[in-house]
Amino acid sequence: MQKLTDFYLNHDEPIKGCLLALREIILKLDPEITTEMKYGMPFFCYKGKMFCYLWVHKKRQQPYLGMVEGTHLNHSNLVIEKRSRMKIMLFNPNEDLPIETIELIVQEALNLYRSGTIKISPNKR
């Protein structure tokens, strides 16, 4: 748990505040959402299955929300870059977060799991 906390605290403002706000927005959307460190970054899981993560874009130095099953999501704010499966949404840490858009995209991703489009193995629950 300390590594997870350190991820947020080791960033300078305004990136730290942006990442912490994103974390709060995501976690409040469903009580089944948990968070854990995987691959050195905070991943958010729904019933044990990874569905999104937070990171900072190396070239742009902007925080972003990564959607694991991004290929199933069609939203103009999501970009694929050179990824084959995941899409990301970049944020300017000096501007207000588009909370409604973030909630919409995260809910769309959660609905992939809730509907069975993305399978959750029984041992993950």
mmCIF file of C-alpha atoms in Angstrom:
data_model
loop_
_atom_site.group_PDB
_atom_site.id
_atom_site.type_symbol
_atom_site.label_atom_id
_atom_site.label_comp_id
_atom_site.label_asym_id
_atom_site.label_seq_id
_atom_site.Cartn_x
_atom_site.Cartn_y
_atom_site.Cartn_z
ATOM 1 C CA MET A 1 0.000 0.000 0.000
ATOM 2 C CA GLN A 2 2.933 2.329 0.670
ATOM 3 C CA LYS A 3 4.092 2.076 -2.953
ATOM 4 C CA LEU A 4 0.635 3.134 -4.065
ATOM 5 C CA THR A 5 0.668 6.155 -1.765
ATOM 6 C CA ASP A 6 4.228 7.000 -2.797
ATOM 7 C CA PHE A 7 3.229 7.029 -6.477
ATOM 8 C CA TYR A 8 0.990 10.031 -5.867
ATOM 9 C CA LEU A 9 3.169 11.790 -3.301
ATOM 10 C CA ASN A 10 6.351 11.532 -5.404
ATOM 11 C CA HIS A 11 4.929 13.815 -8.087
ATOM 12 C CA ASP A 12 5.156 17.584 -7.878
ATOM 13 C CA GLU A 13 2.171 19.888 -8.076
ATOM 14 C CA PRO A 14 0.107 20.366 -10.151
ATOM 15 C CA ILE A 15 0.497 16.782 -11.454
ATOM 16 C CA LYS A 16 0.135 15.320 -7.951
ATOM 17 C CA GLY A 17 -3.170 17.106 -7.371
ATOM 18 C CA CYS A 18 -4.455 16.059 -10.780
ATOM 19 C CA LEU A 19 -3.606 12.384 -10.166
ATOM 20 C CA LEU A 20 -5.174 12.436 -6.696
ATOM 21 C CA ALA A 21 -8.349 14.031 -8.070
ATOM 22 C CA LEU A 22 -8.543 11.402 -10.829
ATOM 23 C CA ARG A 23 -8.133 8.663 -8.220
ATOM 24 C CA GLU A 24 -11.009 10.077 -6.186
ATOM 25 C CA ILE A 25 -13.280 10.436 -9.241
ATOM 26 C CA ILE A 26 -12.684 6.813 -10.287
ATOM 27 C CA LEU A 27 -13.036 5.238 -6.839
ATOM 28 C CA LYS A 28 -16.361 6.914 -6.082
ATOM 29 C CA LEU A 29 -18.062 5.497 -9.185
ATOM 30 C CA ASP A 30 -18.573 1.962 -7.865
ATOM 31 C CA PRO A 31 -17.933 0.253 -4.509
ATOM 32 C CA GLU A 32 -16.507 -2.767 -6.379
ATOM 33 C CA ILE A 33 -13.563 -0.678 -7.664
ATOM 34 C CA THR A 34 -10.267 -1.354 -5.933
ATOM 35 C CA THR A 35 -6.800 -0.024 -6.582
ATOM 36 C CA GLU A 36 -3.400 -1.711 -6.526
ATOM 37 C CA MET A 37 0.093 -1.255 -7.892
ATOM 38 C CA LYS A 38 0.837 -3.261 -11.026
ATOM 39 C CA TYR A 39 3.733 -2.681 -13.392
ATOM 40 C CA GLY A 40 4.774 0.246 -11.180
ATOM 41 C CA MET A 41 1.565 2.200 -11.694
ATOM 42 C CA PRO A 42 -1.788 2.478 -9.914
ATOM 43 C CA PHE A 43 -4.345 0.217 -11.569
ATOM 44 C CA PHE A 44 -8.039 0.275 -10.836
ATOM 45 C CA CYS A 45 -9.800 -3.075 -10.836
ATOM 46 C CA TYR A 46 -13.450 -3.982 -11.088
ATOM 47 C CA LYS A 47 -14.184 -7.218 -9.236
ATOM 48 C CA GLY A 48 -10.469 -8.006 -9.448
ATOM 49 C CA LYS A 49 -10.086 -7.345 -13.195
ATOM 50 C CA MET A 50 -7.885 -4.404 -14.270
ATOM 51 C CA PHE A 51 -9.861 -1.829 -16.233
ATOM 52 C CA CYS A 52 -7.965 1.471 -16.017
ATOM 53 C CA TYR A 53 -4.788 3.065 -14.665
ATOM 54 C CA LEU A 54 -3.099 6.409 -14.079
ATOM 55 C CA TRP A 55 0.271 7.479 -15.422
ATOM 56 C CA VAL A 56 2.233 10.513 -16.588
ATOM 57 C CA HIS A 57 3.061 10.784 -20.302
ATOM 58 C CA LYS A 58 6.845 10.776 -20.599
ATOM 59 C CA LYS A 59 7.124 13.156 -23.580
ATOM 60 C CA ARG A 60 4.291 15.540 -22.736
ATOM 61 C CA GLN A 61 4.675 15.436 -18.951
ATOM 62 C CA GLN A 62 0.898 15.271 -18.626
ATOM 63 C CA PRO A 63 -1.078 12.940 -16.383
ATOM 64 C CA TYR A 64 -3.393 10.555 -18.154
ATOM 65 C CA LEU A 65 -6.082 7.981 -17.586
ATOM 66 C CA GLY A 66 -5.424 4.740 -19.437
ATOM 67 C CA MET A 67 -8.334 2.479 -20.364
ATOM 68 C CA VAL A 68 -7.308 -1.189 -20.556
ATOM 69 C CA GLU A 69 -10.069 -2.165 -23.010
ATOM 70 C CA GLY A 70 -9.815 1.083 -24.937
ATOM 71 C CA THR A 71 -10.477 -0.556 -28.293
ATOM 72 C CA HIS A 72 -14.070 -1.099 -27.109
ATOM 73 C CA LEU A 73 -14.494 2.582 -26.240
ATOM 74 C CA ASN A 74 -15.267 5.259 -28.808
ATOM 75 C CA HIS A 75 -14.851 8.707 -27.373
ATOM 76 C CA SER A 76 -13.199 11.723 -28.985
ATOM 77 C CA ASN A 77 -11.099 12.429 -25.867
ATOM 78 C CA LEU A 78 -9.474 8.988 -25.995
ATOM 79 C CA VAL A 79 -6.360 8.475 -28.123
ATOM 80 C CA ILE A 80 -4.651 5.201 -28.966
ATOM 81 C CA GLU A 81 -1.150 6.473 -29.915
ATOM 82 C CA LYS A 82 1.034 3.415 -30.593
ATOM 83 C CA ARG A 83 -0.942 1.057 -28.378
ATOM 84 C CA SER A 84 -2.895 -1.864 -29.800
ATOM 85 C CA ARG A 85 -5.482 -2.300 -27.044
ATOM 86 C CA MET A 86 -5.397 0.600 -24.623
ATOM 87 C CA LYS A 87 -6.505 4.183 -25.135
ATOM 88 C CA ILE A 88 -5.584 7.164 -23.004
ATOM 89 C CA MET A 89 -7.087 10.485 -22.019
ATOM 90 C CA LEU A 90 -4.500 13.208 -21.405
ATOM 91 C CA PHE A 91 -5.042 16.046 -18.933
ATOM 92 C CA ASN A 92 -3.532 19.489 -18.591
ATOM 93 C CA PRO A 93 -2.744 19.609 -14.859
ATOM 94 C CA ASN A 94 -3.125 23.396 -14.867
ATOM 95 C CA GLU A 95 -6.777 23.234 -15.984
ATOM 96 C CA ASP A 96 -9.950 21.956 -14.354
ATOM 97 C CA LEU A 97 -10.627 18.287 -14.967
ATOM 98 C CA PRO A 98 -13.584 17.451 -17.235
ATOM 99 C CA ILE A 99 -15.262 15.442 -14.481
ATOM 100 C CA GLU A 100 -18.430 14.556 -16.401
ATOM 101 C CA THR A 101 -16.399 13.269 -19.364
ATOM 102 C CA ILE A 102 -14.132 11.219 -17.097
ATOM 103 C CA GLU A 103 -17.133 9.719 -15.313
ATOM 104 C CA LEU A 104 -18.811 8.930 -18.645
ATOM 105 C CA ILE A 105 -15.729 7.149 -20.032
ATOM 106 C CA VAL A 106 -15.097 5.192 -16.818
ATOM 107 C CA GLN A 107 -18.774 4.170 -16.628
ATOM 108 C CA GLU A 108 -18.654 3.010 -20.251
ATOM 109 C CA ALA A 109 -15.611 0.899 -19.402
ATOM 110 C CA LEU A 110 -17.288 -0.525 -16.302
ATOM 111 C CA ASN A 111 -20.346 -1.405 -18.377
ATOM 112 C CA LEU A 112 -18.146 -3.632 -20.574
ATOM 113 C CA TYR A 113 -17.454 -5.749 -17.483
ATOM 114 C CA ARG A 114 -20.956 -5.519 -16.016
ATOM 115 C CA SER A 115 -22.540 -6.613 -19.297
ATOM 116 C CA GLY A 116 -20.163 -9.533 -19.796
ATOM 117 C CA THR A 117 -18.580 -8.053 -22.943
ATOM 118 C CA ILE A 118 -15.317 -8.329 -21.012
ATOM 119 C CA LYS A 119 -15.335 -11.504 -18.961
ATOM 120 C CA ILE A 120 -14.482 -11.513 -15.269
ATOM 121 C CA SER A 121 -13.204 -14.913 -14.219
ATOM 122 C CA PRO A 122 -15.050 -16.314 -11.186
ATOM 123 C CA ASN A 123 -11.864 -16.533 -9.094
ATOM 124 C CA LYS A 124 -11.285 -12.775 -9.560
ATOM 125 C CA ARG A 125 -14.450 -11.814 -7.683
#
